[in-house]
PDB file of C-alpha atoms in Angstrom:
ATOM      1  CA  UNK A 138     -43.109 -14.593 -31.285  1.00 57.00           C
ATOM      2  CA  UNK A 139     -40.035 -13.045 -32.869  1.00 62.00           C
ATOM      3  CA  UNK A 140     -37.474 -15.142 -34.627  1.00 73.00           C
ATOM      4  CA  UNK A 141     -33.940 -15.086 -33.380  1.00 74.00           C
ATOM      5  CA  UNK A 142     -31.622 -13.505 -35.934  1.00 79.00           C
ATOM      6  CA  UNK A 143     -28.073 -14.883 -35.445  1.00 78.00           C
ATOM      7  CA  UNK A 144     -26.587 -12.372 -37.881  1.00 80.00           C
ATOM      8  CA  UNK A 145     -27.993  -9.430 -35.902  1.00 80.00           C
ATOM      9  CA  UNK A 146     -26.743 -10.955 -32.654  1.00 80.00           C
ATOM     10  CA  UNK A 147     -23.276 -11.544 -34.096  1.00 84.00           C
ATOM     11  CA  UNK A 148     -23.171  -8.026 -35.519  1.00 85.00           C
ATOM     12  CA  UNK A 149     -24.189  -6.568 -32.148  1.00 82.00           C
ATOM     13  CA  UNK A 150     -21.502  -8.578 -30.322  1.00 81.00           C
ATOM     14  CA  UNK A 151     -18.867  -7.447 -32.829  1.00 84.00           C
ATOM     15  CA  UNK A 152     -19.963  -3.830 -32.362  1.00 84.00           C
ATOM     16  CA  UNK A 153     -19.610  -4.159 -28.593  1.00 81.00           C
ATOM     17  CA  UNK A 154     -16.180  -5.805 -29.003  1.00 82.00           C
ATOM     18  CA  UNK A 155     -14.912  -3.198 -31.465  1.00 83.00           C
ATOM     19  CA  UNK A 156     -16.170  -0.192 -29.520  1.00 83.00           C
ATOM     20  CA  UNK A 157     -15.330  -1.164 -25.963  1.00 84.00           C
ATOM     21  CA  UNK A 158     -11.699  -1.226 -24.888  1.00 88.00           C
ATOM     22  CA  UNK A 159     -12.713  -1.949 -21.249  1.00 90.00           C
ATOM     23  CA  UNK A 160     -14.480  -5.167 -22.317  1.00 92.00           C
ATOM     24  CA  UNK A 161     -11.492  -6.179 -24.442  1.00 93.00           C
ATOM     25  CA  UNK A 162      -9.250  -5.341 -21.469  1.00 92.00           C
ATOM     26  CA  UNK A 163     -11.172  -7.677 -19.160  1.00 92.00           C
ATOM     27  CA  UNK A 164     -11.270 -10.551 -21.661  1.00 94.00           C
ATOM     28  CA  UNK A 165      -7.604 -10.165 -22.607  1.00 94.00           C
ATOM     29  CA  UNK A 166      -6.794  -9.810 -18.904  1.00 90.00           C
ATOM     30  CA  UNK A 167      -8.499 -13.133 -18.200  1.00 90.00           C
ATOM     31  CA  UNK A 168      -6.324 -14.794 -20.838  1.00 93.00           C
ATOM     32  CA  UNK A 169      -3.209 -13.079 -19.465  1.00 90.00           C
ATOM     33  CA  UNK A 170      -4.038 -14.218 -15.940  1.00 87.00           C
ATOM     34  CA  UNK A 171      -4.403 -17.847 -17.069  1.00 90.00           C
ATOM     35  CA  UNK A 172      -1.220 -17.633 -19.144  1.00 90.00           C
ATOM     36  CA  UNK A 173       0.751 -16.051 -16.280  1.00 86.00           C
ATOM     37  CA  UNK A 174      -0.419 -18.650 -13.810  1.00 85.00           C
ATOM     38  CA  UNK A 175       0.426 -21.524 -16.168  1.00 89.00           C
ATOM     39  CA  UNK A 176       3.827 -20.080 -17.040  1.00 89.00           C
ATOM     40  CA  UNK A 177       4.651 -20.042 -13.319  1.00 84.00           C
ATOM     41  CA  UNK A 178       2.908 -23.227 -12.172  1.00 86.00           C
ATOM     42  CA  UNK A 179       4.212 -25.501 -14.949  1.00 90.00           C
ATOM     43  CA  UNK A 180       7.904 -24.704 -14.548  1.00 89.00           C
ATOM     44  CA  UNK A 181       7.509 -24.604 -10.752  1.00 86.00           C
ATOM     45  CA  UNK A 182       6.056 -28.117 -10.804  1.00 89.00           C
ATOM     46  CA  UNK A 183       8.839 -29.356 -13.107  1.00 93.00           C
ATOM     47  CA  UNK A 184      11.807 -27.460 -11.679  1.00 90.00           C
ATOM     48  CA  UNK A 185      11.017 -26.958  -7.984  1.00 84.00           C
ATOM     49  CA  UNK A 186      14.057 -28.080  -6.049  1.00 86.00           C
ATOM     50  CA  UNK A 187      16.246 -27.874  -9.151  1.00 93.00           C
ATOM     51  CA  UNK A 188      16.016 -24.130  -9.807  1.00 90.00           C
ATOM     52  CA  UNK A 189      15.536 -21.536  -7.068  1.00 83.00           C
ATOM     53  CA  UNK A 190      11.958 -20.290  -6.674  1.00 84.00           C
ATOM     54  CA  UNK A 191      12.959 -16.711  -7.425  1.00 81.00           C
ATOM     55  CA  UNK A 192      14.470 -17.727 -10.781  1.00 85.00           C
ATOM     56  CA  UNK A 193      11.264 -19.498 -11.800  1.00 86.00           C
ATOM     57  CA  UNK A 194       9.156 -16.551 -10.614  1.00 82.00           C
ATOM     58  CA  UNK A 195      11.379 -14.012 -12.388  1.00 84.00           C
ATOM     59  CA  UNK A 196      11.307 -15.869 -15.712  1.00 88.00           C
ATOM     60  CA  UNK A 197       7.542 -16.362 -15.382  1.00 87.00           C
ATOM     61  CA  UNK A 198       7.078 -12.635 -14.694  1.00 86.00           C
ATOM     62  CA  UNK A 199       9.108 -11.645 -17.758  1.00 89.00           C
ATOM     63  CA  UNK A 200       7.155 -14.027 -19.995  1.00 92.00           C
ATOM     64  CA  UNK A 201       3.816 -13.008 -18.458  1.00 89.00           C
ATOM     65  CA  UNK A 202       4.397  -9.277 -18.737  1.00 90.00           C
ATOM     66  CA  UNK A 203       5.599  -9.697 -22.318  1.00 94.00           C
ATOM     67  CA  UNK A 204       2.509 -11.728 -23.270  1.00 95.00           C
ATOM     68  CA  UNK A 205       0.334  -9.172 -21.527  1.00 93.00           C
ATOM     69  CA  UNK A 206       2.034  -6.348 -23.410  1.00 95.00           C
ATOM     70  CA  UNK A 207       1.545  -8.041 -26.796  1.00 96.00           C
ATOM     71  CA  UNK A 208      -2.119  -8.882 -26.215  1.00 96.00           C
ATOM     72  CA  UNK A 209      -2.984  -5.470 -24.807  1.00 94.00           C
ATOM     73  CA  UNK A 210      -1.058  -3.675 -27.536  1.00 95.00           C
ATOM     74  CA  UNK A 211      -2.742  -5.452 -30.419  1.00 95.00           C
ATOM     75  CA  UNK A 212      -6.139  -6.449 -29.013  1.00 95.00           C
ATOM     76  CA  UNK A 213      -7.126  -4.079 -26.218  1.00 93.00           C
ATOM     77  CA  UNK A 214      -5.618  -0.740 -27.244  1.00 91.00           C
ATOM     78  CA  UNK A 215      -4.867  -1.509 -30.909  1.00 92.00           C
ATOM     79  CA  UNK A 216      -1.759   0.596 -30.720  1.00 91.00           C
ATOM     80  CA  UNK A 217       0.551   1.472 -33.605  1.00 91.00           C
ATOM     81  CA  UNK A 218       3.050   3.418 -31.526  1.00 91.00           C
ATOM     82  CA  UNK A 219       6.753   2.787 -31.048  1.00 92.00           C
ATOM     83  CA  UNK A 220       6.803  -0.748 -29.646  1.00 94.00           C
ATOM     84  CA  UNK A 221       9.915  -0.498 -27.473  1.00 94.00           C
ATOM     85  CA  UNK A 222       8.791   2.784 -25.883  1.00 94.00           C
ATOM     86  CA  UNK A 223       5.387   1.269 -25.091  1.00 94.00           C
ATOM     87  CA  UNK A 224       7.012  -1.916 -23.802  1.00 95.00           C
ATOM     88  CA  UNK A 225       9.196   0.052 -21.377  1.00 95.00           C
ATOM     89  CA  UNK A 226       6.193   2.108 -20.224  1.00 95.00           C
ATOM     90  CA  UNK A 227       4.239  -1.102 -19.771  1.00 94.00           C
ATOM     91  CA  UNK A 228       6.990  -2.397 -17.477  1.00 92.00           C
ATOM     92  CA  UNK A 229       6.948   0.876 -15.516  1.00 94.00           C
ATOM     93  CA  UNK A 230       3.209   0.473 -14.899  1.00 94.00           C
ATOM     94  CA  UNK A 231       3.462  -3.166 -13.830  1.00 89.00           C
ATOM     95  CA  UNK A 232       6.647  -2.550 -11.838  1.00 87.00           C
ATOM     96  CA  UNK A 233       4.963   0.271  -9.958  1.00 89.00           C
ATOM     97  CA  UNK A 234       1.918  -1.880  -9.335  1.00 88.00           C
ATOM     98  CA  UNK A 235       4.063  -4.740  -8.089  1.00 87.00           C
ATOM     99  CA  UNK A 236       5.831  -2.473  -5.603  1.00 89.00           C
ATOM    100  CA  UNK A 237       2.500  -1.027  -4.436  1.00 91.00           C
ATOM    101  CA  UNK A 238       1.078  -4.539  -4.066  1.00 83.00           C
ATOM    102  CA  UNK A 239       4.061  -5.655  -1.978  1.00 84.00           C
ATOM    103  CA  UNK A 240       3.784  -2.572   0.240  1.00 90.00           C
ATOM    104  CA  UNK A 241       0.024  -3.016   0.755  1.00 91.00           C
ATOM    105  CA  UNK A 242       0.383  -6.726   1.555  1.00 86.00           C
ATOM    106  CA  UNK A 243       3.116  -5.936   4.061  1.00 91.00           C
ATOM    107  CA  UNK A 244       1.036  -3.203   5.680  1.00 93.00           C
ATOM    108  CA  UNK A 245      -2.382  -4.856   5.665  1.00 92.00           C
ATOM    109  CA  UNK A 246      -1.466  -8.517   6.192  1.00 88.00           C
ATOM    110  CA  UNK A 247       1.821  -8.468   8.086  1.00 89.00           C
ATOM    111  CA  UNK A 248       1.256  -5.401  10.249  1.00 92.00           C
ATOM    112  CA  UNK A 249      -2.544  -5.116  10.557  1.00 94.00           C
ATOM    113  CA  UNK A 250      -3.242  -8.886  10.335  1.00 92.00           C
ATOM    114  CA  UNK A 251      -5.948  -8.724   7.643  1.00 91.00           C
ATOM    115  CA  UNK A 252      -6.799 -11.927   5.817  1.00 90.00           C
ATOM    116  CA  UNK A 253      -4.177 -12.407   3.072  1.00 86.00           C
ATOM    117  CA  UNK A 254      -6.565 -13.897   0.510  1.00 85.00           C
ATOM    118  CA  UNK A 255      -9.244 -11.231   0.882  1.00 88.00           C
ATOM    119  CA  UNK A 256      -6.619  -8.493   0.942  1.00 89.00           C
ATOM    120  CA  UNK A 257      -4.927  -9.714  -2.231  1.00 85.00           C
ATOM    121  CA  UNK A 258      -8.289 -10.018  -3.959  1.00 86.00           C
ATOM    122  CA  UNK A 259      -9.221  -6.434  -3.027  1.00 89.00           C
ATOM    123  CA  UNK A 260      -5.811  -5.100  -4.081  1.00 88.00           C
ATOM    124  CA  UNK A 261      -6.036  -6.995  -7.382  1.00 85.00           C
ATOM    125  CA  UNK A 262      -9.447  -5.536  -8.176  1.00 87.00           C
ATOM    126  CA  UNK A 263      -8.291  -1.980  -7.493  1.00 90.00           C
ATOM    127  CA  UNK A 264      -5.028  -2.442  -9.394  1.00 88.00           C
ATOM    128  CA  UNK A 265      -6.873  -3.958 -12.363  1.00 85.00           C
ATOM    129  CA  UNK A 266      -8.943  -0.794 -12.689  1.00 88.00           C
ATOM    130  CA  UNK A 267      -5.899   1.397 -12.142  1.00 91.00           C
ATOM    131  CA  UNK A 268      -3.827  -0.489 -14.708  1.00 91.00           C
ATOM    132  CA  UNK A 269      -6.493  -0.060 -17.395  1.00 91.00           C
ATOM    133  CA  UNK A 270      -6.248   3.711 -17.030  1.00 92.00           C
ATOM    134  CA  UNK A 271      -2.462   3.708 -16.596  1.00 94.00           C
ATOM    135  CA  UNK A 272      -2.004   1.763 -19.815  1.00 92.00           C
ATOM    136  CA  UNK A 273      -4.571   3.862 -21.656  1.00 90.00           C
ATOM    137  CA  UNK A 274      -3.116   7.196 -20.523  1.00 93.00           C
ATOM    138  CA  UNK A 275       0.579   6.266 -20.307  1.00 93.00           C
ATOM    139  CA  UNK A 276       1.713   2.944 -21.815  1.00 92.00           C
ATOM    140  CA  UNK A 277      -0.309   3.201 -25.021  1.00 90.00           C
ATOM    141  CA  UNK A 278      -0.864   6.954 -25.020  1.00 86.00           C
ATOM    142  CA  UNK A 279      -1.668   8.268 -28.455  1.00 78.00           C
ATOM    143  CA  UNK A 280       0.575  11.156 -29.551  1.00 71.00           C
TER     144      UNK A 280
END
């Protein structure tokens, strides 16, 4: 029977973390999802009926996209590029994805009557993969 070596295991996990941007992307994305949901749900619970829904959603989107930018910049892609240029590119990617998501929901749910929950899940999975590559090749593109 072989003994478990915690140092070797820790070293292996650190190697995987350091050499795999897709794994960092998924873990950071999980955090960003939770943060984005909380930053919408908390203020919505507190301010619903006081502030218009669109104001709460807009402020939550700005905070969520900014948090997502910071975490992806420093953790996922480890970028040292011009921050404001990357930030604007990041918004272009997420803005484009948001418009595509709205269009696909309208087409598939409203017009073709697909299940909204399953449709949004499928769209989210595809857009998650697409956004990894869009950020890698555009938002955080190395010169």
